[in-house]
PDB file of C-alpha atoms in Angstrom:
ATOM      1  CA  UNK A   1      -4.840 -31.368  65.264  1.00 72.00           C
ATOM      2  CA  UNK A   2      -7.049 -33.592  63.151  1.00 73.00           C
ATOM      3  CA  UNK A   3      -5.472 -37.239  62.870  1.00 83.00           C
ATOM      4  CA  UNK A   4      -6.739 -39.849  60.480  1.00 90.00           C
ATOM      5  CA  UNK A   5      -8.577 -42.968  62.009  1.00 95.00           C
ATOM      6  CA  UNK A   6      -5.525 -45.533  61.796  1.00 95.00           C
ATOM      7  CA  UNK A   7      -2.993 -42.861  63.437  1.00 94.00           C
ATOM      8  CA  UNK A   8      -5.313 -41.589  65.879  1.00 93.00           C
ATOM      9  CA  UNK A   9      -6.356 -45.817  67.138  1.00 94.00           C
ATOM     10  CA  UNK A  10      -2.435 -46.268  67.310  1.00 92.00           C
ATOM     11  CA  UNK A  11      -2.337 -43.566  69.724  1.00 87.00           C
ATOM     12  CA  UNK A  12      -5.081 -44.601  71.737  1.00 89.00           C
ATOM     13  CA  UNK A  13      -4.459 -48.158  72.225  1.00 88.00           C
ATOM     14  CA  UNK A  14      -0.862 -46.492  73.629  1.00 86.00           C
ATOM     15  CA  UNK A  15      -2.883 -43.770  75.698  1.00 84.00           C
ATOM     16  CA  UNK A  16      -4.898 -46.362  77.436  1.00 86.00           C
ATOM     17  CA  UNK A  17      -3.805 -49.439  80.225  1.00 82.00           C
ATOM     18  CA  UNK A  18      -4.157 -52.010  78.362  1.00 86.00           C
ATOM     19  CA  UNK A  19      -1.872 -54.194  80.279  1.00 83.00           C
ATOM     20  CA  UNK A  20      -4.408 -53.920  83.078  1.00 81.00           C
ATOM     21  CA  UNK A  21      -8.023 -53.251  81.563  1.00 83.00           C
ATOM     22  CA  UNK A  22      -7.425 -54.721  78.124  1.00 85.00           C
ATOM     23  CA  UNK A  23      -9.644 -57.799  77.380  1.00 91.00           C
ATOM     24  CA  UNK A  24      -7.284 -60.707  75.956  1.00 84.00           C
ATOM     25  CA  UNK A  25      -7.830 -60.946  71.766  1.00 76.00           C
ATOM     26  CA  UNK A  26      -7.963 -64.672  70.423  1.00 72.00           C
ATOM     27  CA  UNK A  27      -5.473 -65.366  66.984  1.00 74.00           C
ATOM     28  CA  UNK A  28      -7.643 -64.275  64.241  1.00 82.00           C
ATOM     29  CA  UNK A  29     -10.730 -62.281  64.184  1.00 90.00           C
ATOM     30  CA  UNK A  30     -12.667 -63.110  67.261  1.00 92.00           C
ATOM     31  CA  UNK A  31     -12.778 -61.485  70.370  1.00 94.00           C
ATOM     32  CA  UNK A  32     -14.536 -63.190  73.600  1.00 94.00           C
ATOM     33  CA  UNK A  33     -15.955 -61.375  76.607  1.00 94.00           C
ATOM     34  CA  UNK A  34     -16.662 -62.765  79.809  1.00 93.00           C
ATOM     35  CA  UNK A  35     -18.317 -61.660  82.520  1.00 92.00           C
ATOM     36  CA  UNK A  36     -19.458 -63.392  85.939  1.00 92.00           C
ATOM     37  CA  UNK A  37     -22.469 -62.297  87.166  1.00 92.00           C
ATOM     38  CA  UNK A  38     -24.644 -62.727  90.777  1.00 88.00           C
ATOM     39  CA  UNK A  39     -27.205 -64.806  89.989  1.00 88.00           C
ATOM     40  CA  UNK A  40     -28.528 -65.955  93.403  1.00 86.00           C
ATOM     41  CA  UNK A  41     -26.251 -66.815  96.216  1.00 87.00           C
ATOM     42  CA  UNK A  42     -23.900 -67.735  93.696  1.00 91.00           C
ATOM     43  CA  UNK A  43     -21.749 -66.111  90.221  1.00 92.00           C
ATOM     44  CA  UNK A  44     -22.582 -67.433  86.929  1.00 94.00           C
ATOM     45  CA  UNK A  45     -19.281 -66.386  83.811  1.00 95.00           C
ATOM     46  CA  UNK A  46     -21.299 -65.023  80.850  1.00 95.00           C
ATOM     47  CA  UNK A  47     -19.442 -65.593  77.472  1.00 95.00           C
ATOM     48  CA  UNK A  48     -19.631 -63.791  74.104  1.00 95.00           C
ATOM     49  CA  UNK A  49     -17.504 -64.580  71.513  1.00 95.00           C
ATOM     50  CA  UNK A  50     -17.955 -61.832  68.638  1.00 95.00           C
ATOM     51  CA  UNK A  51     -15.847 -61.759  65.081  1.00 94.00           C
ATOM     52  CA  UNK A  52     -14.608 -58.291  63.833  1.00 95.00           C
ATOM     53  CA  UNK A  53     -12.387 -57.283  60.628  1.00 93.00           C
ATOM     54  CA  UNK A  54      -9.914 -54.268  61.091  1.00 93.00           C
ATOM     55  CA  UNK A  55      -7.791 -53.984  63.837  1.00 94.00           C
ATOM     56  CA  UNK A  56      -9.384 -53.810  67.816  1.00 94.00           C
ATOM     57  CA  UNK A  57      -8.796 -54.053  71.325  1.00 93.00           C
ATOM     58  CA  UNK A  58     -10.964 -53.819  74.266  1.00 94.00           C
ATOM     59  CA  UNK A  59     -11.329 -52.677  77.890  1.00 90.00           C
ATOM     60  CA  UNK A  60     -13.051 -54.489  80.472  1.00 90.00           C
ATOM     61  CA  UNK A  61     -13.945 -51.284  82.898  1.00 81.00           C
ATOM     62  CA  UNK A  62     -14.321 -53.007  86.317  1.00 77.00           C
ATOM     63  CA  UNK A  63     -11.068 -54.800  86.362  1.00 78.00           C
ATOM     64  CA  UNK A  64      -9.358 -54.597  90.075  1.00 71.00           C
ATOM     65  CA  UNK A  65      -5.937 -55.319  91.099  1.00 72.00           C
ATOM     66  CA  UNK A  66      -5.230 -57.934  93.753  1.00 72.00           C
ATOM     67  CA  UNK A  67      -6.151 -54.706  96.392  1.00 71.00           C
ATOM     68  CA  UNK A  68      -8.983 -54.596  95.472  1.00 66.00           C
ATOM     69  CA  UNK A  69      -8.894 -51.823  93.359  1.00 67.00           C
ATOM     70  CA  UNK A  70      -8.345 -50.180  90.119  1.00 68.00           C
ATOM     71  CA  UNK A  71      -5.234 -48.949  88.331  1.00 69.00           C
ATOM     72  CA  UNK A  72      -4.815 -45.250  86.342  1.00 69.00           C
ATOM     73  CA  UNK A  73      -6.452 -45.787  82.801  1.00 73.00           C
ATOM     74  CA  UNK A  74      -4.657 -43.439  81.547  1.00 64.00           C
ATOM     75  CA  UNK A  75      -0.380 -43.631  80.839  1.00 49.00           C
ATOM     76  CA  UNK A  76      -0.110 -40.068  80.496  1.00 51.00           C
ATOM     77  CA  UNK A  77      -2.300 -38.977  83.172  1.00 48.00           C
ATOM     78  CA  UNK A  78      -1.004 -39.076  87.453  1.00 51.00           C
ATOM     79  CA  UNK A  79      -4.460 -40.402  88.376  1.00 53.00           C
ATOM     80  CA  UNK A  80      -4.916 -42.994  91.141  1.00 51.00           C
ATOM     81  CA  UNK A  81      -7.454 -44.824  89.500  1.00 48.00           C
ATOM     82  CA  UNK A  82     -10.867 -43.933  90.750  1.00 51.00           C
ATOM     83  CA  UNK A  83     -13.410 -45.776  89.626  1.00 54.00           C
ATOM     84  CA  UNK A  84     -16.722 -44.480  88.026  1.00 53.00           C
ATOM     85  CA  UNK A  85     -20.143 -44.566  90.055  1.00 56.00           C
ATOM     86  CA  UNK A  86     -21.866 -45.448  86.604  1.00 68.00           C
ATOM     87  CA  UNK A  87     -19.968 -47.955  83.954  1.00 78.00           C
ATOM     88  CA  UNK A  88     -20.567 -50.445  81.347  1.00 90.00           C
ATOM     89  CA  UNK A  89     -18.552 -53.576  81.557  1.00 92.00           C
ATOM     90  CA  UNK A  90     -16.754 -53.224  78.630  1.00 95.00           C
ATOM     91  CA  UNK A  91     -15.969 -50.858  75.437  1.00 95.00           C
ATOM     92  CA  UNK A  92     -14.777 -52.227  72.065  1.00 97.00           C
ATOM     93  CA  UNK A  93     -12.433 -49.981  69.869  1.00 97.00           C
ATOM     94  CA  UNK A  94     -12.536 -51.303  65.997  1.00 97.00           C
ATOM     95  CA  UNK A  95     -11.226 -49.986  63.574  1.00 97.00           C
ATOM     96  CA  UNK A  96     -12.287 -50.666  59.891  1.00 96.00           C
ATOM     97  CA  UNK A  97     -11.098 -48.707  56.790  1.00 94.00           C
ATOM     98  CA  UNK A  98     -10.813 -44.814  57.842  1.00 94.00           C
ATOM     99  CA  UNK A  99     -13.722 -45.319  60.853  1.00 96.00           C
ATOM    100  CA  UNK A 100     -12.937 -46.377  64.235  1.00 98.00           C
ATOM    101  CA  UNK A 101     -16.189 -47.876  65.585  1.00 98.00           C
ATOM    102  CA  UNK A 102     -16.718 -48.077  69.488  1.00 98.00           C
ATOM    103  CA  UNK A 103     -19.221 -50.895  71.585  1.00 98.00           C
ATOM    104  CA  UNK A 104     -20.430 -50.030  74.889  1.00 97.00           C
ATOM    105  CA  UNK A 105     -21.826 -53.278  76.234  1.00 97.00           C
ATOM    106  CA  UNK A 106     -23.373 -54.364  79.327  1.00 96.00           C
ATOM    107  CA  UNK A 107     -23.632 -57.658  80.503  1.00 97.00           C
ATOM    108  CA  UNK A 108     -26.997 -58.908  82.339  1.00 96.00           C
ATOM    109  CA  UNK A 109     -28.297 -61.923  83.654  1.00 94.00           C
ATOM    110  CA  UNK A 110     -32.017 -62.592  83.873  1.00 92.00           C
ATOM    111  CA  UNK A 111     -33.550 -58.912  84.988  1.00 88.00           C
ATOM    112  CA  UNK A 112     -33.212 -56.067  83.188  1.00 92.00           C
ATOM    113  CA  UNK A 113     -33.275 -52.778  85.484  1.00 92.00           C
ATOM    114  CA  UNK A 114     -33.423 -50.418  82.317  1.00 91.00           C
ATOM    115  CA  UNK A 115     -33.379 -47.282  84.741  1.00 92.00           C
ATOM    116  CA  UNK A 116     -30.033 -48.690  85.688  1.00 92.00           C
ATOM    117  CA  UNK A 117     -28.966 -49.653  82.760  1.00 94.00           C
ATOM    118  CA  UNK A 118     -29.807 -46.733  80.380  1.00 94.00           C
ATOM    119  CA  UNK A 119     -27.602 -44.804  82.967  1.00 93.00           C
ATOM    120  CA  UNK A 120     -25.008 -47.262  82.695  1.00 93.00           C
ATOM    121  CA  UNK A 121     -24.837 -46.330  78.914  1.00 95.00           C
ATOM    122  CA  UNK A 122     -24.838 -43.261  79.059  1.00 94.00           C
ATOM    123  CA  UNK A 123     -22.425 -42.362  81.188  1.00 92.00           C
ATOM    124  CA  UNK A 124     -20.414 -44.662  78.725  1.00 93.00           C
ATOM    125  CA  UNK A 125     -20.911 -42.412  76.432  1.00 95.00           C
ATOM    126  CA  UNK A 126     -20.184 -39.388  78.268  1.00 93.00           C
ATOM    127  CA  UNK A 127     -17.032 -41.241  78.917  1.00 90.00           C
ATOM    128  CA  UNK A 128     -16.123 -41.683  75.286  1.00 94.00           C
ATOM    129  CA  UNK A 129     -16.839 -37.799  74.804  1.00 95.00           C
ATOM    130  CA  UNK A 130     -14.511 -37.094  77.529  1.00 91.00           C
ATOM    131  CA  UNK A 131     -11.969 -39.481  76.118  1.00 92.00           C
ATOM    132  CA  UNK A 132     -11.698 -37.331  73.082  1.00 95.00           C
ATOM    133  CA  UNK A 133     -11.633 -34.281  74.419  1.00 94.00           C
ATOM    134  CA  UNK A 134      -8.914 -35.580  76.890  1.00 88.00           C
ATOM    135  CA  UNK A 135      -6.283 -36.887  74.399  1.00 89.00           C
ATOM    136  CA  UNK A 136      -7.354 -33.490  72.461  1.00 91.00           C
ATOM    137  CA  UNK A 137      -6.298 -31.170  75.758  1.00 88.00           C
ATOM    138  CA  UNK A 138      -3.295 -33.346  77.157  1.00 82.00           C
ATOM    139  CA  UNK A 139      -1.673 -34.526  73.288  1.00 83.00           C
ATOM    140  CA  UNK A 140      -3.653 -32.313  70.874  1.00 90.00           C
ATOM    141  CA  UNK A 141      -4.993 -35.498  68.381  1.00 89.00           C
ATOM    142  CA  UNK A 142      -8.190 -35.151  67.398  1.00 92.00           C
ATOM    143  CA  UNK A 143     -10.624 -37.956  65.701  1.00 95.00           C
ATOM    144  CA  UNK A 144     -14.169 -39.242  65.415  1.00 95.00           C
ATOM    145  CA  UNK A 145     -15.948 -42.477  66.825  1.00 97.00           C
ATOM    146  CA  UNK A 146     -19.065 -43.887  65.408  1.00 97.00           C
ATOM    147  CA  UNK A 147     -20.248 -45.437  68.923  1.00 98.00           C
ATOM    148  CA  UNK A 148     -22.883 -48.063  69.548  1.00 98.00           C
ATOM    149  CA  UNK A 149     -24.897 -49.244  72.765  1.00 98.00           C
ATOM    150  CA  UNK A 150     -26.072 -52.295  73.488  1.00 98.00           C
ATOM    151  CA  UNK A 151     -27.284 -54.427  76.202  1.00 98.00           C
ATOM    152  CA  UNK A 152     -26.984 -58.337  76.433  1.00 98.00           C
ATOM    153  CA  UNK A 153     -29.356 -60.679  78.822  1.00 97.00           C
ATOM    154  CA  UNK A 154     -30.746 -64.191  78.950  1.00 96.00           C
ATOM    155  CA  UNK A 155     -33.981 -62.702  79.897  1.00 96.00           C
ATOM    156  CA  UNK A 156     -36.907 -64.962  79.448  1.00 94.00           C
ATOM    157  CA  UNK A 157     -38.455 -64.010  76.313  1.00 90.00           C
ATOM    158  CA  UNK A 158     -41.943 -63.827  77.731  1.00 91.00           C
ATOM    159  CA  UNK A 159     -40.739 -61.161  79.830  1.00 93.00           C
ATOM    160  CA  UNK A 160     -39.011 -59.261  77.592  1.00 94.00           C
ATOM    161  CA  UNK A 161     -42.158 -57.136  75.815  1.00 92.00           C
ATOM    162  CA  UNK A 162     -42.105 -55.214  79.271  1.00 93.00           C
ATOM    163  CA  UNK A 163     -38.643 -53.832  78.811  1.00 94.00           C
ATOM    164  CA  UNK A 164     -38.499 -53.125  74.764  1.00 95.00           C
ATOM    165  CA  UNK A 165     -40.174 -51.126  72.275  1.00 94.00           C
ATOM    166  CA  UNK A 166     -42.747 -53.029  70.358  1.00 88.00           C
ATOM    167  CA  UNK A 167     -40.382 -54.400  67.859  1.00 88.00           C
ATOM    168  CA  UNK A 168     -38.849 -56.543  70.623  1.00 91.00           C
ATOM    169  CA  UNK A 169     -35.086 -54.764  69.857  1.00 94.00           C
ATOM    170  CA  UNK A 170     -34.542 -51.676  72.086  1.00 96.00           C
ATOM    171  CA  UNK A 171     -35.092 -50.631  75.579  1.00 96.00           C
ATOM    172  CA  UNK A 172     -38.226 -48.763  75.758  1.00 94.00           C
ATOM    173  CA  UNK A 173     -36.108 -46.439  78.464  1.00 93.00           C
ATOM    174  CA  UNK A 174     -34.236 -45.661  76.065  1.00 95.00           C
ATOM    175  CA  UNK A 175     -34.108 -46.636  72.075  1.00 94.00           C
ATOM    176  CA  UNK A 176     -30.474 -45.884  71.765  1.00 96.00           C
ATOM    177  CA  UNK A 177     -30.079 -48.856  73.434  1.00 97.00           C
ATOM    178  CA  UNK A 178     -30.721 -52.284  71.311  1.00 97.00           C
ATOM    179  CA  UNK A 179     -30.835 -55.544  73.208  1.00 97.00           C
ATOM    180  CA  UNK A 180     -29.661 -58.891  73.033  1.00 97.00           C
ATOM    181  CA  UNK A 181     -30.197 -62.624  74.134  1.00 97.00           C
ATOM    182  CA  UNK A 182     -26.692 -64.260  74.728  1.00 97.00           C
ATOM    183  CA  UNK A 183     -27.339 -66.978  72.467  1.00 96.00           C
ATOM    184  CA  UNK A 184     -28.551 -64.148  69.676  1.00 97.00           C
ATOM    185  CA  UNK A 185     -25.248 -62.233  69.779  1.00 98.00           C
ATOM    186  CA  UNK A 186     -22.657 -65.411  69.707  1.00 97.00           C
ATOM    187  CA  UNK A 187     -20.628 -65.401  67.114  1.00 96.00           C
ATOM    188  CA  UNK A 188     -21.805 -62.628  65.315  1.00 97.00           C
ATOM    189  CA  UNK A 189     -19.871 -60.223  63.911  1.00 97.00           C
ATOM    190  CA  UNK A 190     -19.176 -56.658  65.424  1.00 96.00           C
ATOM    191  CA  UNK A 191     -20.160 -54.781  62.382  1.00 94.00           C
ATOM    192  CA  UNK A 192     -23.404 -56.885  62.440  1.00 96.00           C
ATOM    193  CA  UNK A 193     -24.234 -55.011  66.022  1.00 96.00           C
ATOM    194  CA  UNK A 194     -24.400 -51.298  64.301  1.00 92.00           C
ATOM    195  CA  UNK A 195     -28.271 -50.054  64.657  1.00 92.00           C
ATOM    196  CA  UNK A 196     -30.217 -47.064  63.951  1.00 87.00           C
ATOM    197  CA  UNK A 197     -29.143 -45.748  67.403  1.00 89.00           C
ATOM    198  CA  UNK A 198     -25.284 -45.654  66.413  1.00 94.00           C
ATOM    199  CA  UNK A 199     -24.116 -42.245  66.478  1.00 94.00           C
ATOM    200  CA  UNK A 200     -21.062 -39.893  65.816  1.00 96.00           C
ATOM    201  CA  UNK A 201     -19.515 -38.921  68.865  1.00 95.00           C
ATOM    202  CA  UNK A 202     -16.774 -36.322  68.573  1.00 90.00           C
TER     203      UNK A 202
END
C-alpha cells in the first residue's frame, strides 16, 4: 500500500531502534555527528554539525551495547542484531515537504581507501533498498527515498587529485560518491549536500 512521505517517516522512525542507534538531535535545526576515528596509536572524535528543515532523525550504524555488541534494528523483527560486514557510519532520514531524503555518510580521517569505501556505500544503499522492501513484506507501507552518498575526510588537499575525478568533488571509484573536507561540510545545510549522484531508490 502506497503511503505518503509524512505517514510513511512516522512509521519508520517507529520501525527502527532509535533508542539504541539513533544519533541525539540538538533543539532547532542542527544535527551533529561524531565519530572517533584511529588515527595512529591513538582515536581522534570527528565532528559535523549539519542544519536541515523538515523533520529528521538519524542512525549511527556501529553503535554497540556495553557487550560489546549490537542490538535488533528492527522493533518488529526477532533478530539478534548481527552486524553488517560492509556499513557506513551513519544514515540521515529528512523529510521535507512530500520527499523524504536519505544521507549515507562515511567518516574518514586522513586516507581515503576508495575500494573500501565505495563498498561501504553501496552496501548502504543496498541496505536502504532492503529497508523498503522490508517494511513493504512485514507491514505492507510502501514509499520512496531520494538517497545521497557522500564521503567526509581531512585529507591533505595535495593528495586528494589521486582519489577524485578531475573536478576535485567525487571519488574517481565511483562518481556516485561526492567528497568532503570536514571543515567544507560544517555547518552546512543537508539539502545543500544533494549532487548529481542523488538518486530514487524505491
Amino acid at each position: 500500500m502506497a503511503m505518503d512521505a509524512k505517514g510513511y517517516f512516522h512509521h519508520l522512525r517507529n520501525y527502527l531502534n532509535t533508542d539504541f542507534y539513533g544519533v541525539p538531535k540538538f533543539p532547532g535545526d542542527e544535527i551533529e555527528l561524531k565519530e572517533k576515528i584511529k588515527v595512529g596509536s591513538k582515536k581522534k572524535e570527528y565532528k559535523v554539525t549539519l542544519k536541515h528543515e523538515g523533520e529528521l532523525f538519524a542512525i549511527k550504524l556501529d553503535s554497540l551495547n556495553k557487550k560489546g555488541n549490537q542490538d535488533p534494528l528492527y522493533h518488529f523483527l526477532g533478530n539478534n542484531g548481527q552486524p553488517w560486514t560492509k556499513r557506513c557510519d551513519f544514515i540521515v532520514f529528512n523529510l521535507v515537504g512530500r520527499k523524504i531524503f536519505v544521507y549515507c555518510l562515511e567518516f574518514k580521517s586522513q586516507s581515503l581507501d576508495t575500494e573500501s569505501i565505495a563498498g561501504q556505500l553501496q552496501s548502504a544503499e543496498k541496505w536502504c533498498r532492503a529497508l523498503l522492501a522490508t517494511i513493504d513484506i512485514y507491514v505492507n507501507k510502501k514509499c520512496k527515498f531520494e538517497l545521497t552518498k557522500l564521503v567526509v575526510s581531512e585529507c591533505p588537499e595535495d593528495r586528494l587529485g589521486s582519489y577524485l575525478e578531475e573536478n576535485g568533488q567525487f571519488l574517481a571509484r565511483d562518481p556516485s560518491v561526492k567528497h568532503f573536507l570536514y571543515k567544507d561540510i560544517d555547518g552546512l545545510a543537508l539539502g545543500e549536500l544533494n549532487h548529481a549522484g542523488t538518486e530514487t531508490v524505491k
